């Protein structure tokens, strides 16, 4: 039995920020990062003590070689230096068509602990934002693990909180009630086709969270993107959208299940395990018992082995959910209808923490011209996107069989 891992959701670097005299604060230079900056990234990662991912390692170092094979029109990387010393790094991934992307995701953020505490986080991120296409500057998202108290406090002040995403794991061996089995058996699950786009969009756009501007679609790994008609069409075209349909002549679409663009692979007990994470949108007209059948039908439709032969695990990222009370922002939990349905269908929540998703405001006076270099001071910045791969891996290890 493996030891219970520390919650990895955007845990970042836990180093204590040093006390620095602002009058002696160094000026930083900012430039576009290039593939040859890997040694600089290694120095920056090493300064954090190699504790960015539970068990050691850094997601950015692992992803670095592949990042430079991706479309540069959709990926933006900047480095900050204090003289020759690397002090910070930012990466934003954009979604949509390269000619006119519609949203961005803060995928990577690193700051040397020695450079923390000077209060210039906004300047660093804003400088990166000015390099992005103007079409995405008002729709840039980021996520912070609920246990990262320092970054949560900063994000709550600076950004718009859209809600908490709560992971749920499906157990195919769980005992389920006969009534739930019967409901699930009456439904059928299939990949969505272009002809289903209208019905899928009608279901998605009818959601209260979508009307409130809080609903997002899954992107790569554990990133999120804006929920619009074009994004949904892309998910269907790429084979990342599944529908759960009811019985009868009309066969209504009861639920829309969307997979993240990239699966996550890890090794467990000497065997490879592929982890697939999905989000789900369920018709608001359904009662908990029917939703339980929907969830069970979807869970049972998933294979238990990947094409490579590796074990396949299915997880649902449910939400976004807002706090139960305004005076307790940490009281984020699954709504009662879904909570009952998940229990009926054999899903369980592996850990008490959640992923807090935010939307960043567009910098005031942001210019449409890219910024290649500027001078700025640093601030206390905690890693935001470092735990994306580790989130699902740790969840899977807690359910390891």
Coordinates of C-alpha atoms in Angstrom, one line a residue:
X1 CA 0.0 0.0 0.0
X2 CA 1.6 3.3 -1.1
X3 CA 1.9 6.1 1.4
X4 CA -0.8 8.8 1.0
X5 CA 0.8 11.5 -1.2
X6 CA 0.7 15.1 -0.5
X7 CA -2.1 16.9 -2.4
X8 CA -0.2 17.9 -5.6
X9 CA -2.8 20.3 -7.1
X10 CA -0.7 23.3 -8.0
X11 CA 1.2 22.8 -4.7
X12 CA 4.1 24.9 -6.1
X13 CA 7.2 25.7 -4.1
X14 CA 6.8 25.9 -0.3
X15 CA 10.0 27.9 0.2
X16 CA 9.7 30.8 2.7
X17 CA 10.1 34.1 0.8
X18 CA 13.2 36.0 2.1
X19 CA 12.8 39.5 3.5
X20 CA 14.3 41.9 1.0
X21 CA 14.8 45.7 1.0
X22 CA 12.7 47.1 -1.8
X23 CA 15.2 50.0 -2.3
X24 CA 17.9 47.4 -3.1
X25 CA 15.6 45.2 -5.3
X26 CA 17.3 44.2 -8.5
X27 CA 15.8 45.1 -11.9
X28 CA 14.8 42.2 -14.1
X29 CA 15.1 41.8 -17.9
X30 CA 12.3 40.0 -19.7
X31 CA 12.8 38.2 -23.0
X32 CA 11.1 35.6 -25.1
X33 CA 12.2 32.1 -24.0
X34 CA 13.8 29.7 -26.5
X35 CA 14.4 26.0 -26.6
X36 CA 18.1 26.5 -25.7
X37 CA 17.0 28.0 -22.4
X38 CA 16.6 24.5 -20.9
X39 CA 19.8 24.9 -18.8
X40 CA 18.3 28.1 -17.4
X41 CA 15.1 26.3 -16.7
X42 CA 17.0 23.6 -14.9
X43 CA 18.7 26.2 -12.7
X44 CA 15.4 27.8 -11.9
X45 CA 13.8 24.5 -11.1
X46 CA 16.8 23.5 -9.0
X47 CA 16.5 26.7 -6.9
X48 CA 13.1 25.4 -5.8
X49 CA 14.7 22.3 -4.4
X50 CA 13.2 19.9 -7.0
X51 CA 10.0 19.7 -4.9
X52 CA 7.6 21.0 -7.5
X53 CA 6.1 17.6 -8.2
X54 CA 5.4 15.2 -5.3
X55 CA 8.3 12.7 -5.1
X56 CA 10.6 15.2 -6.9
X57 CA 10.9 16.5 -10.4
X58 CA 9.3 19.3 -12.3
X59 CA 6.5 19.2 -14.9
X60 CA 8.1 22.0 -16.9
X61 CA 11.4 20.2 -17.2
X62 CA 9.6 17.0 -18.3
X63 CA 7.5 18.8 -20.9
X64 CA 10.2 21.1 -22.2
X65 CA 11.4 19.1 -25.2
X66 CA 7.9 18.6 -26.6
X67 CA 6.9 22.2 -26.0
X68 CA 9.1 23.4 -28.8
X69 CA 7.4 21.0 -31.3
X70 CA 4.1 22.7 -30.8
X71 CA 2.6 25.5 -32.9
X72 CA 4.4 28.8 -31.8
X73 CA 1.3 30.7 -32.8
X74 CA -0.5 29.1 -29.8
X75 CA 2.3 28.9 -27.2
X76 CA 4.1 31.8 -25.6
X77 CA 7.1 31.6 -23.3
X78 CA 9.0 34.3 -21.5
X79 CA 12.0 34.3 -19.2
X80 CA 13.0 36.8 -16.5
X81 CA 16.7 37.3 -15.5
X82 CA 18.5 39.1 -12.7
X83 CA 21.7 39.7 -14.6
X84 CA 22.8 36.2 -15.7
X85 CA 20.7 34.5 -13.1
X86 CA 17.3 33.0 -14.2
X87 CA 14.7 34.4 -11.9
X88 CA 11.3 33.6 -13.5
X89 CA 9.5 31.8 -16.3
X90 CA 6.0 32.1 -17.7
X91 CA 4.2 30.0 -20.3
X92 CA 0.7 30.5 -21.7
X93 CA -1.0 28.1 -24.1
X94 CA -3.8 29.4 -26.3
X95 CA -6.8 27.4 -27.7
X96 CA -8.7 27.8 -30.9
X97 CA -7.5 28.3 -34.5
X98 CA -4.0 29.6 -34.8
X99 CA -5.1 32.6 -36.8
X100 CA -7.6 33.7 -34.1
X101 CA -7.4 31.8 -30.8
X102 CA -10.2 32.4 -28.3
X103 CA -8.7 31.7 -24.9
X104 CA -5.5 31.1 -23.0
X105 CA -4.3 28.9 -20.1
X106 CA -1.5 29.8 -17.7
X107 CA 0.4 26.5 -18.1
X108 CA 3.6 27.2 -16.4
X109 CA 4.9 29.8 -13.9
X110 CA 8.2 29.6 -12.0
X111 CA 9.9 32.2 -9.7
X112 CA 13.2 31.6 -7.9
X113 CA 12.5 31.7 -4.1
X114 CA 15.3 34.3 -3.7
X115 CA 13.3 36.6 -6.0
X116 CA 10.1 36.3 -4.1
X117 CA 8.5 38.9 -1.8
X118 CA 8.9 42.1 -3.8
X119 CA 5.3 42.4 -5.0
X120 CA 5.6 42.5 -8.8
X121 CA 3.7 39.4 -9.8
X122 CA 1.1 41.4 -11.7
X123 CA 3.9 43.1 -13.8
X124 CA 5.4 39.7 -14.7
X125 CA 2.2 38.2 -15.9
X126 CA 1.0 41.4 -17.6
X127 CA 4.3 41.6 -19.5
X128 CA 3.7 38.0 -20.8
X129 CA 0.1 38.8 -21.6
X130 CA 1.1 41.6 -24.0
X131 CA 2.8 39.0 -26.2
X132 CA -0.5 37.1 -26.7
X133 CA -3.0 37.6 -29.5
X134 CA -5.5 40.3 -28.6
X135 CA -8.3 37.8 -29.1
X136 CA -7.4 35.9 -25.9
X137 CA -6.3 38.6 -23.5
X138 CA -9.8 38.8 -21.9
X139 CA -10.1 35.0 -21.6
X140 CA -6.9 33.8 -19.9
X141 CA -7.5 31.2 -17.2
X142 CA -5.4 29.6 -14.4
X143 CA -5.8 27.1 -11.6
X144 CA -4.6 26.9 -8.1
X145 CA -4.8 23.9 -5.7
X146 CA -7.0 24.6 -2.7
X147 CA -4.2 23.6 -0.3
X148 CA -1.9 26.3 -1.7
X149 CA -3.0 28.9 0.7
X150 CA -0.6 31.6 -0.3
X151 CA -1.5 31.5 -4.0
X152 CA -5.2 31.1 -3.2
X153 CA -5.1 34.3 -1.2
X154 CA -3.3 36.1 -4.0
X155 CA -5.6 34.8 -6.7
X156 CA -8.8 35.5 -4.7
X157 CA -7.7 39.2 -4.6
X158 CA -6.5 39.6 -8.2
X159 CA -8.6 37.3 -10.3
X160 CA -12.2 36.2 -10.9
X161 CA -13.0 32.9 -9.2
X162 CA -15.0 30.7 -11.5
X163 CA -15.4 27.8 -9.2
X164 CA -13.8 24.6 -7.9
X165 CA -13.2 21.5 -9.9
X166 CA -13.6 18.3 -7.8
X167 CA -12.1 15.0 -9.0
X168 CA -14.2 11.8 -8.9
X169 CA -12.9 8.3 -9.6
X170 CA -15.1 5.6 -11.1
X171 CA -14.8 2.1 -9.6
X172 CA -16.0 -0.6 -12.1
X173 CA -16.1 -3.1 -9.3
X174 CA -18.4 -1.1 -7.0
X175 CA -21.7 -2.6 -6.1
X176 CA -24.6 -0.6 -7.5
X177 CA -28.3 -0.8 -6.7
X178 CA -30.6 -2.7 -9.1
X179 CA -32.6 0.4 -9.8
X180 CA -29.5 2.3 -10.9
X181 CA -28.4 -0.6 -13.0
X182 CA -31.8 -0.7 -14.7
X183 CA -31.6 3.0 -15.5
X184 CA -28.0 2.7 -16.9
X185 CA -29.1 -0.3 -19.0
X186 CA -31.8 1.8 -20.7
X187 CA -29.2 4.3 -22.0
X188 CA -26.6 4.1 -24.7
X189 CA -23.3 5.9 -25.0
X190 CA -21.5 6.8 -28.2
X191 CA -19.0 9.2 -29.6
X192 CA -20.6 12.4 -30.9
X193 CA -20.5 13.3 -34.6
X194 CA -20.8 16.5 -36.5
X195 CA -24.6 16.0 -36.8
X196 CA -24.8 16.0 -33.0
X197 CA -23.3 19.5 -32.6
X198 CA -26.6 21.4 -32.4
X199 CA -28.0 19.2 -29.7
X200 CA -24.7 19.2 -27.8
X201 CA -24.5 23.0 -27.9
X202 CA -28.1 23.3 -26.8
X203 CA -27.3 21.2 -23.8
X204 CA -24.1 23.0 -22.9
X205 CA -25.4 26.5 -23.4
X206 CA -28.5 25.8 -21.3
X207 CA -26.3 25.2 -18.2
X208 CA -26.6 27.9 -15.5
X209 CA -22.8 27.9 -15.1
X210 CA -22.4 28.6 -18.8
X211 CA -24.9 31.5 -18.7
X212 CA -22.9 32.9 -15.8
X213 CA -19.6 32.6 -17.7
X214 CA -18.2 30.0 -15.3
X215 CA -18.3 26.8 -17.4
X216 CA -15.1 25.8 -19.2
X217 CA -14.1 23.0 -21.5
X218 CA -11.2 20.7 -21.0
X219 CA -8.0 21.5 -22.9
X220 CA -4.7 19.6 -22.9
X221 CA -3.7 17.6 -19.9
X222 CA -5.5 19.3 -17.0
X223 CA -5.9 22.8 -18.6
X224 CA -9.2 24.5 -19.4
X225 CA -10.4 26.6 -22.3
X226 CA -13.4 28.9 -23.0
X227 CA -16.7 27.1 -23.6
X228 CA -17.9 28.4 -26.9
X229 CA -19.5 26.8 -30.1
X230 CA -16.2 26.6 -31.9
X231 CA -14.4 24.9 -29.0
X232 CA -17.2 22.3 -28.7
X233 CA -17.0 21.7 -32.5
X234 CA -13.3 21.0 -32.1
X235 CA -13.8 18.5 -29.3
X236 CA -16.3 16.6 -31.4
X237 CA -14.1 16.7 -34.5
X238 CA -11.2 15.4 -32.5
X239 CA -13.2 12.5 -31.1
X240 CA -13.0 13.9 -27.5
X241 CA -16.8 14.2 -27.0
X242 CA -19.2 11.4 -25.9
X243 CA -22.9 11.6 -25.5
X244 CA -25.2 9.6 -23.2
X245 CA -28.6 9.1 -24.8
X246 CA -31.9 8.1 -23.3
X247 CA -34.3 5.4 -24.6
X248 CA -37.2 5.9 -26.9
X249 CA -37.8 7.2 -30.4
X250 CA -36.5 10.7 -29.7
X251 CA -33.3 9.4 -28.0
X252 CA -32.6 12.7 -26.3
X253 CA -29.1 13.7 -25.4
X254 CA -29.0 13.5 -21.6
X255 CA -25.3 14.2 -20.9
X256 CA -22.2 15.5 -22.7
X257 CA -18.9 14.0 -21.6
X258 CA -15.7 15.8 -22.8
X259 CA -12.2 14.3 -22.5
X260 CA -9.0 16.3 -22.0
X261 CA -7.0 16.4 -25.3
X262 CA -4.1 14.5 -23.8
X263 CA -4.1 11.4 -21.6
X264 CA -1.7 11.0 -18.8
X265 CA 0.6 8.1 -18.4
X266 CA 2.5 6.9 -15.3
X267 CA 4.1 3.8 -14.0
X268 CA 2.6 2.0 -11.0
X269 CA 4.0 -1.2 -9.5
X270 CA 6.1 -1.7 -12.6
X271 CA 3.1 -1.4 -15.0
X272 CA 2.1 1.5 -17.1
X273 CA -1.2 3.1 -16.3
X274 CA -3.1 5.6 -18.6
X275 CA -5.3 8.1 -16.9
X276 CA -8.2 9.7 -18.8
X277 CA -9.9 12.7 -17.2
X278 CA -13.3 13.9 -18.4
X279 CA -15.7 16.7 -17.6
X280 CA -19.5 16.2 -17.8
X281 CA -22.5 18.3 -18.5
X282 CA -25.8 16.8 -17.5
X283 CA -29.3 18.0 -18.4
X284 CA -30.7 20.1 -15.5
X285 CA -34.1 18.3 -16.0
X286 CA -32.9 15.0 -14.6
X287 CA -33.4 13.9 -11.0
X288 CA -30.5 12.4 -9.0
X289 CA -31.5 8.8 -9.7
X290 CA -31.5 9.3 -13.4
X291 CA -28.2 11.2 -13.3
X292 CA -26.8 8.2 -11.4
X293 CA -27.8 6.0 -14.3
X294 CA -26.1 8.4 -16.7
X295 CA -22.9 8.3 -14.8
X296 CA -22.9 4.5 -14.4
X297 CA -23.7 4.0 -18.1
X298 CA -20.7 6.3 -19.0
X299 CA -18.3 4.6 -16.5
X300 CA -19.2 1.1 -17.8
X301 CA -18.8 2.2 -21.4
X302 CA -15.1 3.0 -20.8
X303 CA -12.5 0.4 -21.6
X304 CA -10.2 -0.8 -18.8
X305 CA -7.2 -1.1 -21.1
X306 CA -5.6 1.5 -23.4
X307 CA -4.7 0.6 -27.0
X308 CA -1.1 0.2 -25.8
X309 CA -2.2 -2.6 -23.4
X310 CA -1.7 -0.4 -20.3
X311 CA -4.3 -0.2 -17.6
X312 CA -6.8 2.6 -18.2
X313 CA -8.4 4.6 -15.4
X314 CA -11.4 6.9 -15.8
X315 CA -11.7 10.1 -13.7
X316 CA -14.4 12.8 -13.8
X317 CA -13.5 16.4 -13.1
X318 CA -16.8 17.8 -11.8
X319 CA -17.7 21.4 -11.5
X320 CA -17.3 24.3 -11.3
X321 CA -18.8 24.6 -7.8
X322 CA -19.0 27.8 -5.8
X323 CA -18.6 28.1 -2.0
X324 CA -21.7 27.2 0.0
X325 CA -21.4 30.4 1.9
X326 CA -19.8 33.7 0.9
X327 CA -18.0 34.0 4.2
X328 CA -16.3 30.6 3.8
X329 CA -14.6 30.6 0.4
X330 CA -13.1 27.2 1.1
X331 CA -16.5 25.5 1.4
X332 CA -16.5 24.2 -2.1
X333 CA -18.4 20.9 -2.6
X334 CA -20.3 19.0 -5.2
X335 CA -24.0 20.0 -5.3
X336 CA -26.5 17.7 -3.7
X337 CA -28.0 16.2 -6.8
X338 CA -24.7 15.2 -8.3
X339 CA -23.4 14.0 -4.9
X340 CA -26.3 11.6 -4.7
X341 CA -25.8 10.5 -8.3
X342 CA -22.1 9.9 -7.9
X343 CA -22.7 7.6 -4.9
X344 CA -25.3 5.6 -6.8
X345 CA -23.0 5.1 -9.7
X346 CA -19.9 3.9 -7.8
X347 CA -17.8 7.1 -8.0
X348 CA -15.9 8.5 -5.0
X349 CA -13.8 11.5 -4.2
X350 CA -10.2 10.5 -3.7
X351 CA -9.1 13.6 -1.8
X352 CA -10.7 16.5 0.0
X353 CA -8.9 19.2 -1.9
X354 CA -10.1 20.8 -5.1
X355 CA -8.7 22.8 -8.1
X356 CA -9.7 26.4 -8.0
X357 CA -10.1 28.0 -11.5
X358 CA -9.8 31.7 -12.1
X359 CA -10.1 34.1 -15.0
X360 CA -7.4 36.8 -15.3
X361 CA -8.4 40.4 -16.1
X362 CA -6.9 42.0 -19.2
X363 CA -4.1 44.4 -18.1
X364 CA -5.2 48.0 -18.2
X365 CA -3.8 49.8 -21.1
X366 CA -2.5 46.6 -22.7
X367 CA -1.0 47.3 -26.1
X368 CA -1.6 45.1 -29.1
X369 CA 2.1 45.2 -29.9
X370 CA 4.2 42.3 -28.5
X371 CA 6.7 43.2 -25.8
X372 CA 10.1 41.6 -26.3
X373 CA 12.0 43.1 -23.3
X374 CA 11.3 45.2 -20.3
X375 CA 12.6 45.9 -16.8
X376 CA 10.7 45.0 -13.7
X377 CA 11.0 43.9 -10.1
X378 CA 9.9 40.5 -8.8
X379 CA 7.3 39.3 -6.4
X380 CA 6.3 36.3 -4.5
X381 CA 5.0 33.9 -7.1
X382 CA 3.9 30.3 -6.4
X383 CA 3.9 27.8 -9.2
X384 CA 0.4 27.7 -10.8
X385 CA 0.5 25.0 -13.5
X386 CA 3.2 22.7 -12.2
X387 CA 0.9 20.0 -10.8
X388 CA -1.2 19.3 -13.8
X389 CA 0.3 16.0 -14.6
X390 CA 0.7 15.0 -10.9
X391 CA -2.9 15.7 -10.0
X392 CA -4.3 12.7 -11.8
X393 CA -1.2 10.5 -11.0
X394 CA -1.6 11.0 -7.3
X395 CA -5.3 10.4 -7.4
X396 CA -4.7 7.1 -9.3
X397 CA -2.0 6.0 -6.8
X398 CA -4.5 6.4 -3.9
X399 CA -6.9 4.1 -5.8
X400 CA -4.1 1.7 -6.8
X401 CA -4.9 -2.0 -6.8

